[in-house]
Coordinates of C-alpha atoms in Angstrom, one line a residue:
X1375 CA -19.8 -8.3 29.3
X1376 CA -21.0 -4.6 29.2
X1377 CA -18.1 -3.5 31.5
X1378 CA -15.7 -5.2 29.1
X1379 CA -17.1 -3.2 25.8
X1380 CA -16.8 -0.3 27.5
X1381 CA -13.4 -2.0 28.5
X1382 CA -12.1 -2.4 25.1
X1383 CA -13.4 1.1 24.3
X1384 CA -11.1 2.4 26.0
X1385 CA -8.7 0.1 24.9
X1386 CA -8.4 0.8 21.2
X1387 CA -7.6 4.4 22.8
X1388 CA -5.0 3.3 23.7
X1389 CA -3.6 1.2 21.4
X1390 CA -4.2 3.5 19.1
X1391 CA -1.8 6.2 20.6
X1392 CA 0.5 3.5 21.1
X1393 CA 0.9 2.8 17.9
X1394 CA 1.1 6.5 16.7
X1395 CA 4.6 6.6 19.7
X1396 CA 5.8 3.4 17.9
X1397 CA 5.8 4.7 13.6
X1398 CA 8.6 5.7 12.7
X1399 CA 9.1 8.3 11.5
X1400 CA 6.1 9.7 13.9
X1401 CA 3.3 10.5 11.3
X1402 CA 1.1 14.0 12.1
X1403 CA -2.0 14.1 13.4
X1404 CA -3.9 14.7 10.7
X1405 CA -2.0 11.7 8.4
X1406 CA -2.9 9.6 11.7
X1407 CA -6.7 10.4 11.9
X1408 CA -7.1 9.8 8.0
X1409 CA -4.9 6.0 8.5
X1410 CA -7.7 5.3 11.5
X1411 CA -10.6 6.2 9.8
X1412 CA -10.9 3.3 6.7
X1413 CA -8.2 1.4 8.2
X1414 CA -9.7 0.8 11.2
X1415 CA -13.6 1.7 11.8
X1416 CA -13.8 -0.9 8.5
X1417 CA -11.7 -3.2 9.9
X1418 CA -14.7 -5.9 10.1
X1419 CA -12.3 -8.0 12.7
X1420 CA -12.2 -5.0 14.6
X1421 CA -15.3 -4.4 15.0
X1422 CA -16.5 -7.7 15.7
X1423 CA -14.7 -7.7 19.4
X1424 CA -15.7 -4.1 20.2
X1425 CA -19.4 -5.4 20.4
X1426 CA -18.3 -8.5 22.0
X1427 CA -17.1 -9.1 25.3
X1428 CA -13.4 -10.4 24.4
X1429 CA -10.2 -10.6 25.0
X1430 CA -7.7 -10.3 21.9
X1431 CA -8.5 -6.2 21.7
X1432 CA -6.6 -6.2 25.5
X1433 CA -3.7 -8.4 24.1
X1434 CA -3.4 -6.5 21.4
X1435 CA -2.7 -3.6 23.4
X1436 CA -0.4 -5.3 25.2
X1437 CA 1.6 -6.7 22.6
X1438 CA 2.1 -3.2 21.2
X1439 CA 2.5 -1.3 23.8
X1440 CA 5.9 -4.3 24.6
X1441 CA 6.9 -2.6 21.1
X1442 CA 6.9 1.2 22.3
X1443 CA 9.0 -0.9 25.2
X1444 CA 11.3 -2.6 22.7
X1445 CA 11.6 0.5 21.2
X1446 CA 13.0 2.4 24.3
X1447 CA 15.5 -0.5 25.2
X1448 CA 13.0 -1.9 27.6
X1449 CA 12.8 -5.7 26.3
X1450 CA 12.5 -7.5 29.5
X1451 CA 8.8 -5.2 30.3
X1452 CA 8.5 -6.3 26.4
X1453 CA 8.6 -10.4 27.8
X1454 CA 6.9 -9.3 30.7
X1455 CA 3.8 -7.7 29.1
X1456 CA 4.1 -10.8 26.0
X1457 CA 3.3 -12.7 29.2
X1458 CA 0.7 -11.4 30.4
X1459 CA -0.8 -11.3 27.1
X1460 CA 0.0 -14.9 26.9
X1461 CA -2.0 -15.7 30.7
X1462 CA -5.3 -15.0 29.5
X1463 CA -5.2 -16.6 25.7
X1464 CA -2.1 -18.8 25.2
X1465 CA -1.4 -17.8 21.4
X1466 CA 0.5 -14.6 22.5
X1467 CA 2.5 -16.8 24.2
X1468 CA 4.7 -18.1 21.1
X1469 CA 6.5 -13.9 21.3
X1470 CA 8.5 -15.6 23.5
X1471 CA 10.0 -18.0 20.6
X1472 CA 10.4 -13.9 18.8
X1473 CA 12.4 -13.4 21.7
X1474 CA 14.7 -16.6 21.8
X1475 CA 15.3 -16.7 17.7
X1476 CA 16.6 -12.7 18.5
X1477 CA 18.6 -13.9 21.5
X1478 CA 17.1 -11.1 23.3
X1479 CA 18.0 -13.1 26.5
X1480 CA 16.3 -9.4 28.9
X1481 CA 12.6 -10.4 27.3
X1482 CA 13.4 -13.8 27.5
X1483 CA 14.1 -13.3 31.5
X1484 CA 11.2 -11.0 31.8
X1485 CA 8.8 -13.0 30.2
X1486 CA 9.7 -16.3 32.7
X1487 CA 9.9 -14.0 35.5
X1488 CA 6.2 -12.3 35.1
X1489 CA 4.6 -15.6 33.9
X1490 CA 6.0 -17.1 37.4
X1491 CA 4.6 -14.1 39.3
X1492 CA 1.5 -14.5 37.6
X1493 CA 1.2 -18.5 38.3
X1494 CA 2.1 -17.0 42.7
X1495 CA -0.4 -14.0 42.5
X1496 CA -3.2 -16.3 41.2
X1497 CA -2.6 -18.9 43.1
X1498 CA -2.2 -16.8 46.0
X1499 CA -5.8 -15.5 45.2
X1500 CA -7.7 -17.9 43.8
X1501 CA -5.5 -20.8 45.1
X1502 CA -3.5 -23.4 43.2
X1503 CA -6.0 -25.8 42.6
X1504 CA -8.5 -23.6 41.1
X1505 CA -5.1 -22.0 39.0
X1506 CA -3.2 -24.6 37.8
X1507 CA -6.7 -26.6 36.1
X1508 CA -7.2 -23.2 34.3
X1509 CA -4.1 -23.2 32.3
X1510 CA -4.1 -27.5 32.3
X1511 CA -7.8 -27.4 30.6
X1512 CA -7.4 -23.4 29.0
X1513 CA -4.6 -23.0 27.7
X1514 CA -1.8 -26.2 27.8
X1515 CA -4.6 -28.9 26.7
X1516 CA -7.9 -28.1 26.2
X1517 CA -10.6 -25.3 26.0
X1518 CA -13.3 -25.8 29.0
X1519 CA -15.6 -24.5 26.1
X1520 CA -15.4 -26.0 23.4
X1521 CA -17.2 -29.2 24.4
X1522 CA -17.7 -30.9 20.9
X1523 CA -16.0 -29.0 18.7
X1524 CA -12.9 -29.3 20.3
X1525 CA -10.4 -30.0 17.5
X1526 CA -11.4 -27.2 15.3
X1527 CA -12.7 -24.4 18.0
X1528 CA -9.5 -25.4 20.9
X1529 CA -8.1 -22.2 21.6
X1530 CA -5.3 -23.9 23.9
X1531 CA -1.8 -25.2 22.4
X1532 CA -3.0 -28.6 21.8
X1533 CA -4.7 -27.2 19.9
X1534 CA -3.1 -25.9 18.0
X1535 CA -0.5 -27.8 17.5
X1536 CA -3.5 -31.0 16.5
X1537 CA -4.5 -28.4 13.9
X1538 CA -0.7 -28.2 12.6
X1539 CA 0.1 -31.7 12.3
X1540 CA -3.7 -32.3 10.8
X1541 CA -5.0 -29.7 9.1
X1542 CA -8.2 -31.4 7.7
X1543 CA -10.7 -31.4 8.8
X1544 CA -12.4 -33.5 11.5
X1545 CA -15.8 -35.1 12.4
X1546 CA -16.1 -34.1 15.4
X1547 CA -16.4 -30.4 14.3
X1548 CA -19.9 -29.0 13.0
X1549 CA -17.3 -27.4 9.9
X1550 CA -17.4 -31.4 8.8
X1551 CA -19.9 -31.4 6.7
X1552 CA -20.5 -28.3 5.7
X1553 CA -16.6 -28.4 4.5
X1554 CA -17.1 -31.8 3.3
X1555 CA -15.9 -30.6 -0.8
X1556 CA -12.8 -29.6 0.6
X1557 CA -10.0 -31.6 -0.6
X1558 CA -6.9 -33.5 2.5
X1559 CA -5.0 -32.1 -0.6
X1560 CA -5.7 -28.8 -0.3
X1561 CA -5.9 -28.2 3.2
X1562 CA -2.8 -29.9 3.2
X1563 CA -1.0 -27.2 1.0
X1564 CA -2.4 -24.4 2.8
X1565 CA -0.4 -25.7 5.6
X1566 CA 2.7 -26.3 4.4
X1567 CA 2.3 -22.2 2.6
X1568 CA 2.1 -21.0 6.0
X1569 CA 4.9 -23.5 7.8
X1570 CA 7.2 -22.7 4.9
X1571 CA 5.9 -18.5 5.5
X1572 CA 6.7 -18.7 9.1
X1573 CA 10.3 -20.1 8.3
X1574 CA 11.2 -17.6 5.3
X1575 CA 10.0 -14.6 7.9
X1576 CA 12.3 -16.7 10.8
X1577 CA 15.2 -16.6 8.4
X1578 CA 14.9 -13.0 7.5
X1579 CA 14.7 -11.8 11.2
X1580 CA 17.8 -14.4 12.1
X1581 CA 20.4 -12.3 14.7
X1582 CA 22.9 -10.2 11.7
X1583 CA 26.3 -9.3 13.4
X1584 CA 26.5 -5.3 13.4
X1585 CA 22.7 -5.3 12.8
X1586 CA 21.4 -2.0 13.8
X1587 CA 17.8 -2.3 15.5
X1588 CA 16.9 1.2 14.6
X1589 CA 13.0 2.2 15.6
X1590 CA 11.9 1.1 11.8
X1591 CA 13.1 -2.3 11.5
X1592 CA 11.9 -3.0 15.0
X1593 CA 8.2 -2.6 14.2
X1594 CA 9.4 -4.3 10.8
X1595 CA 10.2 -7.2 13.1
X1596 CA 8.1 -7.5 15.5
X1597 CA 5.0 -7.1 12.8
X1598 CA 6.3 -10.1 11.2
X1599 CA 7.1 -11.7 13.9
X1600 CA 3.3 -11.1 14.9
X1601 CA 2.2 -12.3 11.4
X1602 CA 4.1 -15.2 11.9
X1603 CA 2.1 -16.2 15.2
X1604 CA -1.3 -15.9 13.1
X1605 CA 0.2 -18.1 10.6
X1606 CA 0.9 -20.9 13.1
X1607 CA -2.5 -19.8 14.7
X1608 CA -5.4 -21.7 12.7
X1609 CA -8.3 -20.8 14.6
X1610 CA -11.8 -20.7 13.0
X1611 CA -12.8 -16.9 15.1
X1612 CA -11.7 -14.9 12.1
X1613 CA -11.6 -11.8 15.5
X1614 CA -7.6 -12.8 15.9
X1615 CA -7.1 -10.8 12.4
X1616 CA -7.2 -7.9 15.3
X1617 CA -3.7 -8.6 16.2
X1618 CA -3.0 -7.7 12.4
X1619 CA -4.4 -4.7 12.8
X1620 CA -1.3 -2.9 14.5
X1621 CA 0.5 -4.2 11.6
X1622 CA -1.7 -3.1 8.8
X1623 CA -1.0 0.5 10.1
X1624 CA 2.3 0.8 11.2
X1625 CA 2.6 -0.5 7.0
X1626 CA 0.4 2.2 6.1
X1627 CA 1.7 5.0 8.2
X1628 CA 5.5 4.4 6.9
X1629 CA 4.0 3.9 3.3
X1630 CA 2.5 7.2 3.3
X1631 CA 5.5 9.1 4.2
X1632 CA 7.4 7.7 1.1
X1633 CA 7.4 10.1 -1.5
X1634 CA 5.5 7.8 -3.8
X1635 CA 4.2 5.4 -1.7
X1636 CA 2.1 4.0 -4.8
X1637 CA 5.6 3.2 -6.2
X1638 CA 6.2 0.9 -4.0
X1639 CA 5.5 -3.4 -3.7
X1640 CA 4.4 -3.5 -0.5
X1641 CA 1.5 -0.5 -1.0
X1642 CA -0.1 -2.9 -3.5
X1643 CA 0.5 -5.9 -1.1
X1644 CA -0.2 -4.1 1.9
X1645 CA -3.7 -3.3 0.4
X1646 CA -4.2 -6.8 -1.8
X1647 CA -3.4 -8.7 2.0
X1648 CA -6.1 -5.9 3.9
X1649 CA -8.9 -7.2 1.2
X1650 CA -8.2 -10.8 1.3
X1651 CA -8.7 -11.0 5.6
X1652 CA -11.4 -10.2 5.5
X1653 CA -13.1 -6.4 5.6
X1654 CA -16.7 -4.3 6.2
X1655 CA -16.6 -3.6 2.5
X1656 CA -16.3 -5.2 0.5
X1657 CA -16.7 -8.6 2.4
X1658 CA -20.3 -7.3 3.4
X1659 CA -21.0 -6.3 -0.1
X1660 CA -20.6 -9.8 -1.0
X1661 CA -21.6 -11.8 1.4
X1662 CA -25.3 -10.2 0.6
X1663 CA -24.6 -11.1 -2.6
X1664 CA -26.3 -15.1 -4.4
X1665 CA -24.7 -17.8 -2.9
X1666 CA -21.6 -18.7 -5.6
X1667 CA -21.1 -22.2 -4.2
X1668 CA -24.7 -24.5 -4.1
X1669 CA -25.5 -24.2 -0.4
X1670 CA -23.1 -22.0 1.1
X1671 CA -23.3 -18.5 2.0
X1672 CA -20.5 -16.5 0.5
X1673 CA -19.3 -15.4 4.6
X1674 CA -18.6 -19.0 5.3
X1675 CA -16.6 -20.0 1.6
X1676 CA -14.7 -16.6 2.5
X1677 CA -13.2 -18.5 5.9
X1678 CA -14.2 -22.4 5.0
X1679 CA -11.7 -21.5 2.4
X1680 CA -9.0 -19.9 4.1
X1681 CA -9.1 -16.8 2.2
X1682 CA -8.0 -14.7 5.2
X1683 CA -4.7 -16.8 4.6
X1684 CA -3.8 -15.5 1.6
X1685 CA -3.5 -12.2 3.5
X1686 CA -1.5 -13.1 6.0
X1687 CA 1.0 -14.7 3.4
X1688 CA 0.4 -11.2 1.3
X1689 CA 1.0 -9.0 4.7
X1690 CA 3.9 -10.9 5.6
X1691 CA 5.2 -9.9 2.4
X1692 CA 4.5 -6.7 2.1
X1693 CA 7.1 -6.1 5.5
X1694 CA 9.6 -8.4 4.2
X1695 CA 9.9 -6.3 1.3
X1696 CA 10.1 -3.4 4.2
X1697 CA 12.5 -5.0 5.7
X1698 CA 14.4 -5.9 2.5
X1699 CA 14.9 -2.2 1.9
X1700 CA 15.4 -1.1 5.5
X1701 CA 18.5 -3.2 5.0
X1702 CA 20.0 -1.9 1.8
X1703 CA 19.1 1.5 3.4
X1704 CA 21.9 0.4 6.7
X1705 CA 24.4 -1.6 3.7
X1706 CA 24.4 1.7 1.8
X1707 CA 25.3 4.6 4.2
X1708 CA 27.5 1.6 6.2
X1709 CA 30.0 2.0 3.4
X1710 CA 31.6 5.4 3.7
X1711 CA 31.8 4.5 7.6
X1712 CA 33.9 1.8 6.3
X1713 CA 36.5 3.3 4.2
X1714 CA 36.7 5.6 6.8
X1715 CA 37.7 3.2 9.3
X1716 CA 40.7 1.1 7.6
X1717 CA 41.7 4.6 5.6

C-alpha cells in the first residue's frame, strides 16, 4: 500500500506535466501554478486517491498521455494507452467507443493490438486460467470483492449495464434502507438525463467533412469523451470523479487566457460544476453542519441524491460551449479561403 501511495504522488506530477503539454495555448508557469493550487489541492477525489492505494490515478495519467499522443498525430498510441488503462479497471475501456465514433481506426487498431498483447503476456506470466478468471470476474461480469454489494458496488461492465438499465437501489445494497426515500421516478429520470447528455455529446463530436482537428478541438472532444465515460458509469464511490480533473484544468487554463473569462458562460458553468462534484471546500464545511435531512448526514445526502451528477452535466455543457466557439471560429476563418478558391 505504501508503494502505491508513493507511486500516486509521482504519477500526479507526471499527469500535471502532460496536461501542461496538452493545453492550447500552453500557459505560463506562473499561471499553471496558480491554477493547480486551488483546483487540484481542493479536489477531494484526488486527495482521497493520493492517500490510498487506488489505481484510478494511474488510469487518469494514461488517458492524459493518450490525449497528448492524439495531438501529436499518434492516435495508435492513444488507443494502446486506453486499452492498458482499461485492463486495470474496466471503465476506461469505454474510450474505444470514442475512437470508433470519431472513425479513428488507427486508435482502434492500437486499442485491439494492445489489449491482445496484454492478455498474451499476462497469460504467459501468470497462466491463462488466472488471467481469464481476472477478466471474467473483475472486468466483464462481477467484481470479485463485491460480495453482498454486487449491484451497487460492482465496477465491472455488467455492473455498469445493470445500473443503466435499472438504476433503482436494489435490496442487496447497504444503501437500500438509507436511500429508501428516493423514489423510482427520480432515479429513472436521473439516468435518463445522463444518457440524453451522452447522446448530445456524441452529436456534438460527430465527424464532419473538412473538420480541422486543432489541438484545442482535440482537447475539447477528449474532455467531452471522458465526461461521457463518467456519465454512463454510475458508481457509488465518488473517487471516480478524478478522471474529470484534467478536464477541469484544461477548461480553466483555456478560459484564463481569454481577455475577459468571467464573461464567458463556460466559466460559470465550469465553476458551478466544480463545486457540485464535491470538493474539500465547501463540502467539508457542509458535512460538519447539522443534518439537513433527518437521520442522514449531509455528506451521505450529497452522494445519495446524486448531486455530483449535476456537476458532470454542467461540465459537459461548459465544454460544449467551448466546442461551439471553436467551430464558429473555424467557420469564420474558412470563409476567405473558400472565397479565394472560387475566385
